[in-house]
CSV table of C-alpha atoms and ligand atoms in Angstrom, one decimal:
chain,number,residue,atom,x,y,z
A,1,MET,CA,-179.2,42.0,-47.3
A,2,THR,CA,-182.0,39.0,-47.7
A,3,HIS,CA,-185.3,39.6,-49.6
A,4,TYR,CA,-186.6,36.3,-49.6
A,5,HIS,CA,-188.0,34.6,-46.0
A,6,PRO,CA,-185.6,32.6,-44.6
A,7,ALA,CA,-188.7,30.1,-44.7
A,8,MET,CA,-188.5,30.0,-48.8
A,9,GLY,CA,-185.4,28.9,-49.2
A,10,CYS,CA,-183.0,30.3,-52.5
A,11,VAL,CA,-179.8,30.1,-53.8
A,12,ARG,CA,-177.9,33.4,-53.0
A,13,VAL,CA,-175.1,34.2,-55.5
A,14,ILE,CA,-172.4,36.5,-54.9
A,15,GLY,CA,-171.0,38.6,-58.0
A,16,ALA,CA,-173.4,40.1,-61.1
A,17,GLY,CA,-170.9,39.4,-63.4
A,18,LEU,CA,-170.9,36.8,-66.2
A,19,ALA,CA,-170.7,34.0,-64.5
A,20,GLY,CA,-173.0,34.9,-61.4
A,21,ALA,CA,-175.7,36.2,-63.9
A,22,THR,CA,-175.9,33.0,-65.8
A,23,VAL,CA,-175.9,31.0,-62.8
A,24,ALA,CA,-178.7,33.2,-61.5
A,25,HIS,CA,-181.0,32.7,-65.3
A,26,LEU,CA,-180.2,28.7,-65.6
A,27,LEU,CA,-181.8,28.1,-61.7
A,28,HIS,CA,-184.4,31.1,-62.4
A,29,VAL,CA,-185.5,29.3,-65.8
A,30,ALA,CA,-185.3,25.8,-64.0
A,31,GLY,CA,-187.7,27.5,-61.6
A,32,ARG,CA,-185.5,28.0,-58.3
A,33,ALA,CA,-185.5,31.1,-55.9
A,34,VAL,CA,-182.4,32.7,-56.8
A,35,GLU,CA,-181.0,36.5,-55.4
A,36,VAL,CA,-177.7,37.8,-56.5
A,37,VAL,CA,-175.3,40.3,-54.3
A,38,GLU,CA,-173.1,42.5,-56.3
A,39,GLY,CA,-170.8,44.7,-54.8
A,40,ASP,CA,-171.1,47.2,-57.5
A,41,PRO,CA,-173.2,49.8,-58.2
A,42,THR,CA,-174.3,48.2,-61.3
A,43,TRP,CA,-174.1,44.6,-62.8
A,44,GLY,CA,-172.2,43.3,-65.5
A,45,GLY,CA,-168.5,42.9,-63.7
A,46,GLN,CA,-165.9,43.2,-66.6
A,47,LEU,CA,-168.6,43.6,-69.4
A,48,ARG,CA,-168.8,46.9,-70.1
A,49,THR,CA,-170.0,49.2,-73.2
A,50,ALA,CA,-169.9,53.0,-73.4
A,51,SER,CA,-170.5,55.6,-76.0
A,52,ALA,CA,-169.1,58.6,-77.2
A,53,ALA,CA,-171.2,60.4,-79.9
A,54,GLY,CA,-173.2,57.1,-80.2
A,55,ILE,CA,-169.9,55.5,-81.0
A,56,LEU,CA,-169.5,52.6,-79.0
A,57,TYR,CA,-166.3,51.2,-77.1
A,58,GLU,CA,-165.8,49.1,-74.1
A,59,PRO,CA,-164.0,51.1,-71.2
A,60,ALA,CA,-163.0,47.9,-69.3
A,61,GLY,CA,-161.1,46.2,-72.2
A,62,ALA,CA,-162.0,44.5,-75.4
A,63,HIS,CA,-164.3,41.3,-75.2
A,64,ILE,CA,-164.6,39.1,-78.6
A,65,PHE,CA,-167.0,35.6,-77.8
A,66,HIS,CA,-165.6,33.1,-79.5
A,67,THR,CA,-166.0,29.3,-78.8
A,68,ALA,CA,-166.8,25.9,-79.8
A,69,ASP,CA,-169.3,25.1,-77.4
A,70,ALA,CA,-172.6,24.6,-79.2
A,71,GLU,CA,-174.4,24.5,-76.0
A,72,VAL,CA,-172.8,27.6,-74.6
A,73,TRP,CA,-173.3,29.5,-78.0
A,74,ARG,CA,-177.1,28.2,-78.2
A,75,LEU,CA,-177.7,30.0,-74.9
A,76,VAL,CA,-176.2,33.3,-75.2
A,77,THR,CA,-177.2,33.8,-78.9
A,78,GLY,CA,-180.7,32.6,-77.8
A,79,LEU,CA,-180.1,35.9,-75.2
A,80,VAL,CA,-179.3,38.2,-77.5
A,81,ARG,CA,-178.4,38.7,-81.4
A,82,PHE,CA,-174.8,38.3,-81.8
A,83,LEU,CA,-173.3,40.3,-85.2
A,84,PRO,CA,-170.8,37.8,-87.1
A,85,TYR,CA,-167.9,38.9,-86.1
A,86,ARG,CA,-164.3,37.4,-86.8
A,87,HIS,CA,-161.8,38.5,-84.5
A,88,THR,CA,-158.4,39.7,-86.1
A,89,VAL,CA,-155.1,41.0,-84.7
A,90,ARG,CA,-152.2,42.6,-86.4
A,91,THR,CA,-149.1,43.6,-84.2
A,92,GLU,CA,-146.5,46.4,-85.1
A,93,ALA,CA,-143.0,44.8,-85.2
A,94,PHE,CA,-139.7,44.7,-87.5
A,95,ASP,CA,-141.0,48.6,-88.6
A,96,ARG,CA,-144.1,47.4,-89.9
A,97,GLU,CA,-147.5,46.0,-89.3
A,98,LEU,CA,-147.8,42.2,-89.4
A,99,SER,CA,-150.6,39.1,-89.0
A,100,TRP,CA,-150.9,37.9,-85.5
A,101,PRO,CA,-150.1,35.3,-84.4
A,102,PRO,CA,-147.2,35.6,-87.5
A,103,GLN,CA,-147.6,33.6,-90.5
A,104,LEU,CA,-144.0,32.5,-91.9
A,105,SER,CA,-145.3,34.3,-95.5
A,106,GLU,CA,-145.3,37.4,-94.8
A,107,LEU,CA,-141.9,36.6,-91.9
A,108,ARG,CA,-140.5,35.7,-95.5
A,109,THR,CA,-140.1,39.3,-97.0
A,110,LEU,CA,-138.1,41.0,-94.0
A,111,PRO,CA,-135.1,41.9,-94.5
A,112,ARG,CA,-133.9,39.7,-91.4
A,113,TRP,CA,-135.6,36.8,-92.7
A,114,PRO,CA,-132.2,34.8,-93.4
A,115,GLN,CA,-131.2,35.2,-89.7
A,116,ILE,CA,-134.9,34.5,-88.2
A,117,ALA,CA,-134.8,31.3,-91.2
A,118,ARG,CA,-132.0,29.8,-89.5
A,119,GLU,CA,-132.9,30.2,-86.2
A,120,LEU,CA,-136.3,28.4,-87.3
A,121,ALA,CA,-134.1,25.4,-88.7
A,122,ALA,CA,-131.8,25.5,-85.3
A,123,ARG,CA,-135.3,25.1,-83.3
A,124,PRO,CA,-135.6,21.9,-80.8
A,125,ALA,CA,-138.6,19.6,-81.2
A,126,ARG,CA,-140.4,20.6,-78.6
A,127,PRO,CA,-139.9,23.6,-76.8
A,128,ASP,CA,-138.4,23.7,-73.6
A,129,ALA,CA,-141.2,24.2,-71.0
A,130,ALA,CA,-138.7,25.5,-68.2
A,131,ASN,CA,-140.1,29.1,-68.4
A,132,PHE,CA,-142.3,30.9,-70.6
A,133,GLU,CA,-139.1,32.4,-72.7
A,134,SER,CA,-137.7,29.0,-72.8
A,135,TRP,CA,-140.9,27.9,-74.3
A,136,CYS,CA,-141.4,30.6,-76.8
A,137,VAL,CA,-138.0,30.9,-77.9
A,138,GLY,CA,-137.9,27.1,-78.6
A,139,LEU,CA,-140.6,27.9,-80.6
A,140,LEU,CA,-140.0,31.0,-82.5
A,141,GLY,CA,-136.5,31.4,-82.1
A,142,GLU,CA,-134.6,34.2,-80.7
A,143,THR,CA,-135.3,37.4,-83.5
A,144,LEU,CA,-139.2,36.5,-83.5
A,145,TYR,CA,-138.9,36.1,-79.7
A,146,ARG,CA,-137.5,39.0,-79.1
A,147,GLU,CA,-139.5,41.4,-81.6
A,148,LEU,CA,-142.8,39.8,-81.1
A,149,ILE,CA,-143.2,38.7,-77.6
A,150,GLU,CA,-140.5,39.7,-75.0
A,151,GLY,CA,-141.6,43.6,-74.9
A,152,TYR,CA,-145.3,42.9,-75.0
A,153,THR,CA,-144.7,39.5,-72.2
A,154,ARG,CA,-142.2,42.2,-70.0
A,155,LYS,CA,-144.8,45.1,-70.2
A,156,GLN,CA,-148.3,43.2,-69.7
A,157,TRP,CA,-147.1,41.3,-66.8
A,158,GLY,CA,-144.7,43.6,-65.2
A,159,GLU,CA,-142.3,40.5,-64.9
A,160,ASP,CA,-139.1,38.8,-66.6
A,161,PRO,CA,-141.1,35.9,-68.7
A,162,ARG,CA,-138.3,33.9,-67.3
A,163,ASN,CA,-140.2,34.2,-64.0
A,164,LEU,CA,-143.6,32.9,-65.5
A,165,ALA,CA,-145.1,29.7,-66.6
A,166,ALA,CA,-145.3,28.3,-69.7
A,167,GLY,CA,-148.2,27.0,-69.1
A,168,TRP,CA,-151.0,29.0,-71.0
A,169,ALA,CA,-148.3,29.7,-73.7
A,170,PRO,CA,-149.5,27.1,-76.3
A,171,LYS,CA,-152.5,28.7,-76.2
A,172,ARG,CA,-151.7,32.2,-77.1
A,173,ILE,CA,-148.6,32.0,-79.2
A,174,GLU,CA,-148.4,30.0,-82.0
A,175,LEU,CA,-146.1,30.6,-85.9
A,176,ARG,CA,-148.2,29.9,-88.7
A,177,ASP,CA,-148.0,28.2,-92.4
A,178,ASP,CA,-151.7,28.2,-93.8
A,179,GLY,CA,-152.6,32.0,-94.5
A,180,TYR,CA,-155.2,31.9,-92.0
A,181,THR,CA,-155.9,35.3,-90.5
A,182,ASP,CA,-158.8,35.1,-88.2
A,183,LEU,CA,-156.8,35.3,-84.2
A,184,PHE,CA,-159.8,32.3,-83.0
A,185,ARG,CA,-161.1,29.1,-84.9
A,186,ASP,CA,-163.5,28.6,-83.2
A,187,PRO,CA,-166.7,27.8,-85.0
A,188,HIS,CA,-168.6,30.5,-83.8
A,189,GLN,CA,-167.7,34.1,-82.7
A,190,GLY,CA,-169.1,37.0,-82.5
A,191,TRP,CA,-170.0,40.8,-80.5
A,192,PRO,CA,-173.5,40.9,-79.0
A,193,GLU,CA,-175.3,43.7,-80.9
A,194,GLY,CA,-175.5,46.8,-79.0
A,195,GLY,CA,-172.9,45.7,-76.5
A,196,TYR,CA,-172.6,43.3,-73.7
A,197,PRO,CA,-174.5,44.7,-70.9
A,198,ARG,CA,-177.3,43.9,-72.9
A,199,LEU,CA,-176.4,40.3,-73.0
A,200,VAL,CA,-176.2,40.8,-68.6
A,201,ASP,CA,-179.4,42.6,-69.0
A,202,ALA,CA,-181.2,39.4,-70.4
A,203,LEU,CA,-179.4,37.2,-68.0
A,204,LEU,CA,-180.7,39.0,-65.1
A,205,ARG,CA,-184.2,40.2,-66.5
A,206,ASP,CA,-186.2,38.5,-64.2
A,207,VAL,CA,-183.7,37.7,-61.4
A,208,PRO,CA,-183.9,39.2,-57.8
A,209,VAL,CA,-180.5,41.6,-57.6
A,210,VAL,CA,-179.0,43.4,-54.4
A,211,MET,CA,-176.4,46.1,-55.6
A,212,GLY,CA,-173.7,47.9,-54.0
A,213,ARG,CA,-173.3,45.3,-51.5
A,214,ARG,CA,-169.9,44.1,-51.6
A,215,VAL,CA,-170.0,40.9,-49.2
A,216,THR,CA,-166.7,39.7,-47.2
A,217,VAL,CA,-166.4,36.3,-44.6
A,218,ASP,CA,-167.7,38.8,-41.7
A,219,ASP,CA,-171.3,38.9,-43.6
A,220,TRP,CA,-171.5,35.0,-43.9
A,221,ASP,CA,-173.9,34.2,-42.0
A,222,GLU,CA,-176.5,36.9,-43.6
A,223,VAL,CA,-175.3,35.6,-46.8
A,224,CYS,CA,-176.4,32.4,-45.6
A,225,ALA,CA,-179.6,33.0,-44.4
A,226,GLY,CA,-182.6,31.6,-46.0
A,227,ALA,CA,-180.3,30.0,-49.0
A,228,ASP,CA,-179.8,26.1,-48.9
A,229,ALA,CA,-177.3,26.3,-51.6
A,230,VAL,CA,-174.5,30.0,-51.9
A,231,VAL,CA,-172.7,30.7,-55.8
A,232,VAL,CA,-169.4,32.4,-54.9
A,233,THR,CA,-168.1,34.2,-57.9
A,234,CYS,CA,-166.1,37.3,-56.3
A,235,ALA,CA,-162.0,36.8,-55.4
A,236,LEU,CA,-161.4,34.6,-52.5
A,237,ASP,CA,-158.3,36.5,-50.9
A,238,GLU,CA,-160.8,39.8,-51.0
A,239,PHE,CA,-163.4,38.1,-49.3
A,240,PHE,CA,-161.4,36.4,-46.5
A,241,ALA,CA,-159.4,40.2,-46.0
A,242,GLU,CA,-156.0,38.7,-47.3
A,243,HIS,CA,-155.7,36.9,-44.0
A,244,LEU,CA,-153.2,34.1,-46.0
A,245,GLY,CA,-152.0,37.0,-47.8
A,246,ARG,CA,-152.7,38.7,-50.8
A,247,LEU,CA,-153.5,36.9,-54.4
A,248,PRO,CA,-151.3,39.0,-57.0
A,249,TRP,CA,-153.4,40.0,-60.2
A,250,ARG,CA,-152.4,42.0,-63.0
A,251,GLY,CA,-154.7,44.7,-64.0
A,252,VAL,CA,-154.9,47.0,-67.4
A,253,ARG,CA,-156.3,50.3,-67.5
A,254,LEU,CA,-157.9,51.7,-70.7
A,255,VAL,CA,-157.6,55.2,-72.2
A,256,ASN,CA,-160.3,55.9,-74.8
A,257,HIS,CA,-159.5,58.5,-77.5
A,258,TYR,CA,-162.6,59.7,-79.5
A,259,LEU,CA,-161.7,60.9,-83.0
A,260,PRO,CA,-164.7,62.9,-84.5
A,261,GLY,CA,-165.0,62.3,-88.6
A,262,VAL,CA,-162.8,59.3,-88.8
A,263,GLU,CA,-163.8,56.2,-90.2
A,264,HIS,CA,-161.6,54.2,-89.2
A,265,ALA,CA,-158.2,54.5,-87.4
A,266,LEU,CA,-156.9,51.4,-87.2
A,267,THR,CA,-156.6,48.4,-90.0
A,268,CYS,CA,-158.7,45.8,-88.1
A,269,GLY,CA,-160.1,45.5,-84.1
A,270,VAL,CA,-156.9,45.2,-82.2
A,271,VAL,CA,-153.1,46.1,-82.9
A,272,ASN,CA,-150.6,44.9,-80.7
A,273,THR,CA,-147.6,47.2,-79.7
A,274,PRO,CA,-144.8,44.8,-78.2
A,275,SER,CA,-141.8,47.6,-78.2
A,276,PRO,CA,-140.8,48.1,-74.9
A,277,LEU,CA,-140.4,51.8,-76.0
A,278,ARG,CA,-144.2,52.4,-75.6
A,279,ALA,CA,-146.1,52.3,-72.6
A,280,HIS,CA,-149.3,50.7,-74.0
A,281,THR,CA,-149.8,46.6,-74.8
A,282,ARG,CA,-152.5,47.4,-78.1
A,283,ALA,CA,-154.8,49.4,-79.3
A,284,ILE,CA,-158.7,48.9,-79.6
A,285,GLU,CA,-161.3,49.7,-82.4
A,286,THR,CA,-164.4,48.5,-81.0
A,287,LYS,CA,-166.2,50.0,-84.3
A,288,TRP,CA,-164.5,47.0,-86.0
A,289,MET,CA,-166.4,44.7,-83.7
A,290,SER,CA,-169.3,46.7,-83.1
A,291,GLY,CA,-170.0,46.7,-87.1
A,292,GLN,CA,-171.1,50.8,-86.7
A,293,THR,CA,-170.5,53.0,-89.8
A,294,GLY,CA,-169.9,56.2,-90.8
A,295,PRO,CA,-167.8,58.9,-89.5
A,296,GLY,CA,-166.3,59.5,-85.6
A,297,THR,CA,-164.6,56.2,-84.1
A,298,VAL,CA,-163.3,55.7,-80.3
A,299,VAL,CA,-159.6,53.9,-80.1
A,300,SER,CA,-158.6,52.8,-76.7
A,301,TYR,CA,-154.9,52.1,-75.4
A,302,GLU,CA,-154.5,49.1,-73.1
A,303,TYR,CA,-151.5,49.8,-70.1
A,304,PRO,CA,-151.1,47.3,-67.8
A,305,GLY,CA,-150.2,47.4,-64.3
A,306,ALA,CA,-153.2,49.1,-63.0
A,307,PRO,CA,-154.2,47.9,-59.6
A,308,ALA,CA,-157.2,46.0,-60.8
A,309,ARG,CA,-158.0,42.0,-60.5
A,310,HIS,CA,-158.0,41.2,-64.2
A,311,TYR,CA,-155.5,38.8,-65.5
A,312,PRO,CA,-154.0,35.8,-62.1
A,313,ILE,CA,-150.4,35.8,-62.3
A,314,ASP,CA,-149.2,32.3,-63.2
A,315,ASP,CA,-145.7,32.1,-61.1
A,316,VAL,CA,-143.0,29.7,-62.5
A,317,GLN,CA,-142.9,27.9,-58.6
A,318,GLY,CA,-146.7,27.6,-58.6
A,319,ALA,CA,-146.8,29.8,-55.2
A,320,ASN,CA,-149.5,31.8,-56.4
A,321,ARG,CA,-151.7,29.0,-57.5
A,322,ALA,CA,-151.1,27.1,-53.7
A,323,LEU,CA,-152.5,30.4,-52.2
A,324,ALA,CA,-155.5,30.2,-54.3
A,325,ARG,CA,-156.1,26.3,-53.2
A,326,ARG,CA,-155.5,27.6,-50.0
A,327,TYR,CA,-158.7,30.3,-49.7
A,328,LEU,CA,-160.7,27.5,-52.0
A,329,GLU,CA,-160.2,25.1,-48.3
A,330,GLU,CA,-160.9,28.2,-46.3
A,331,LEU,CA,-164.3,28.8,-48.2
A,332,ALA,CA,-165.3,24.9,-47.8
A,333,GLY,CA,-164.5,25.0,-44.4
A,334,LEU,CA,-167.2,27.5,-43.6
A,335,PRO,CA,-170.3,26.3,-42.0
A,336,GLY,CA,-173.7,26.7,-43.9
A,337,PRO,CA,-175.2,25.7,-46.7
A,338,PRO,CA,-173.0,24.1,-50.1
A,339,ARG,CA,-171.0,26.4,-52.0
A,340,TYR,CA,-170.1,26.3,-55.2
A,341,VAL,CA,-167.3,28.9,-57.2
A,342,ALA,CA,-167.7,30.2,-60.5
A,343,GLY,CA,-165.9,32.5,-62.8
A,344,ARG,CA,-162.5,34.2,-63.3
A,345,LEU,CA,-162.0,36.0,-59.9
A,346,ALA,CA,-163.2,32.7,-57.1
A,347,THR,CA,-161.1,30.7,-59.0
A,348,TYR,CA,-157.9,32.5,-59.4
A,349,THR,CA,-157.8,31.4,-63.2
A,350,TYR,CA,-157.6,32.9,-66.8
A,351,ILE,CA,-161.3,32.1,-68.4
A,352,ASP,CA,-163.0,33.3,-71.7
A,353,MET,CA,-166.5,34.5,-71.5
A,354,ASP,CA,-167.6,31.0,-72.9
A,355,GLN,CA,-165.5,28.8,-70.4
A,356,VAL,CA,-167.0,30.9,-67.5
A,357,VAL,CA,-170.7,30.2,-69.5
A,358,ARG,CA,-169.5,26.4,-69.3
A,359,GLN,CA,-169.0,26.9,-65.8
A,360,ALA,CA,-172.1,28.4,-64.9
A,361,LEU,CA,-173.9,25.7,-66.3
A,362,ASN,CA,-172.2,23.0,-64.7
A,363,THR,CA,-172.5,25.1,-61.2
A,364,ALA,CA,-175.9,25.4,-62.0
A,365,ARG,CA,-176.6,21.8,-63.3
A,366,ARG,CA,-174.7,20.8,-59.7
A,367,ILE,CA,-177.4,22.3,-58.2
A,368,LEU,CA,-180.1,21.2,-59.3
A,369,GLY,CA,-178.9,17.5,-58.9
A,370,GLU,CA,-177.3,18.0,-55.5
A,371,VAL,CA,-179.3,20.6,-53.6
B,1,FAD,C1,-158.7,43.3,-70.5
B,1,FAD,C2,-159.7,41.8,-70.2
B,1,FAD,C3,-160.1,41.2,-71.4
B,1,FAD,C4,-160.3,39.7,-72.3
B,1,FAD,N1,-161.1,39.8,-73.0
B,1,FAD,C5,-161.7,39.1,-73.6
B,1,FAD,C6,-162.4,38.5,-74.4
B,1,FAD,O1,-161.8,39.1,-75.7
B,1,FAD,N2,-162.9,37.3,-74.9
B,1,FAD,C7,-163.1,36.1,-73.8
B,1,FAD,O2,-163.7,35.4,-74.3
B,1,FAD,N3,-163.0,36.7,-72.6
B,1,FAD,C8,-161.9,37.8,-72.4
B,1,FAD,N4,-162.0,38.3,-70.9
B,1,FAD,C9,-162.6,37.5,-69.7
B,1,FAD,C10,-164.0,37.9,-69.4
B,1,FAD,O3,-163.5,39.4,-69.3
B,1,FAD,C11,-164.2,36.8,-68.3
B,1,FAD,O4,-164.1,35.6,-68.3
B,1,FAD,C12,-165.2,37.1,-67.4
B,1,FAD,O5,-166.1,38.7,-67.6
B,1,FAD,C13,-165.8,36.9,-66.4
B,1,FAD,O6,-167.0,36.7,-65.7
B,1,FAD,P1,-166.8,36.6,-63.9
B,1,FAD,O7,-168.4,36.5,-63.6
B,1,FAD,O8,-166.2,35.2,-63.7
B,1,FAD,O9,-165.9,38.0,-63.7
B,1,FAD,P2,-166.2,39.6,-63.3
B,1,FAD,O10,-166.7,39.9,-64.5
B,1,FAD,O11,-164.9,40.1,-62.7
B,1,FAD,O12,-167.8,39.7,-62.2
B,1,FAD,C14,-167.7,39.5,-61.1
B,1,FAD,C15,-168.5,40.4,-60.1
B,1,FAD,O13,-168.3,40.5,-59.0
B,1,FAD,C16,-168.4,41.6,-58.3
B,1,FAD,N5,-167.7,41.3,-57.1
B,1,FAD,C17,-167.1,40.4,-56.7
B,1,FAD,N6,-166.1,40.7,-55.4
B,1,FAD,C18,-167.7,40.8,-54.7
B,1,FAD,C19,-167.7,40.8,-53.8
B,1,FAD,N7,-166.9,40.6,-52.7
B,1,FAD,N8,-169.1,40.8,-53.4
B,1,FAD,C20,-170.3,41.3,-54.1
B,1,FAD,N9,-169.8,41.0,-55.5
B,1,FAD,C21,-168.7,41.2,-56.1
B,1,FAD,C22,-168.2,42.8,-58.9
B,1,FAD,O14,-168.2,43.6,-58.8
B,1,FAD,C23,-168.0,41.8,-60.6
B,1,FAD,O15,-169.4,42.4,-61.3
B,1,FAD,C24,-161.2,39.7,-70.9
B,1,FAD,C25,-160.7,40.0,-69.3
B,1,FAD,C26,-160.3,41.1,-69.4
B,1,FAD,C27,-160.0,41.5,-68.0
């Protein structure tokens, strides 16, 4: 596996997704020898862009870069040009298409508004954080919760929302009365011209990468050979052959429809479908993000329940997080040079791209300071 002679000393990075690629880039720029080992035949991890008749789409899931972190934004925009896209989402509910997050001004026009208004007036001062459902009903009332959230959540997680932790709900669910229709309030938002692989290409341009080599704990000696630090960005349950048990993940599958001659098929980049009568959770039209114009478009329908490690599952009891911590302890207990974890897989957290880049910046700084 190794390219560097052991005497030279390098930082070896497992995984060439955004986390691994960013750490490797930063170390390389700082003058450190670095080598990345990637399990897939191509790099980029979740960040994929494909094209049908020249129309760009994201076959592994839609990605919008948004951040309030100026250093992260400077780093990525210093590598590739970002188109000034601001993300809006709409949702199919109450037999029409509404803004997402919901806006009170639109809800007031619904025939069911009197009932919704009564429920909103009866809300507790603070939502009950016992579980995901209790928190959402506390914020939105029963009618809005059932119509906008429940079906989407059951489909997305394959779980009763009462078994899901409330922890991440405040970040995702809100009720607005300010007419602000962008999904994110972050000052910096965009989509890399030509797609995300260009960003990963730019990060790895001058970095040696071994591709198609999936490593496990059995390869640890080889991973450490000649390395004075190792950065792990892969899933730890897989790395340790699940010997403490499998960490549950929820995955999505996209079905992509090319529509010749159609300029736009959706009203915006993403339209949610919370109805339990439809199997998909959302439709995505990347053409809104890519800024492409002219005839022809691709609409991607997202179906949850695929066997992929996309979203860690935050159960109410916290059992999954506890297992993830045990795997981290296993990694820490291995012999060899200092090792660092970064990215969504190794940390068993759902993190956005800007948080991944922030983790990579912090990790690279720690390595440069400590090793
Ligand atoms: C459906 C979906 C939509 C998303 N939308 C957004 C969005 O709109 N905005 C946003 O900011 N973020 C979004 N994200 C999150 C974003 O994709 C991640 O934050 C980011 O891509 C994670 O990068 P990573 O390097 O941590 O992980 P990955 O992208 O998973 O990269 C890990 C890499 O490690 C490799 N690897 C794994 N195991 C091994 C092994 N054993 N040996 C060697 N290599 C290995 C993999 O092949 C992969 O290349 C979305 C995620 C998903 C799943």
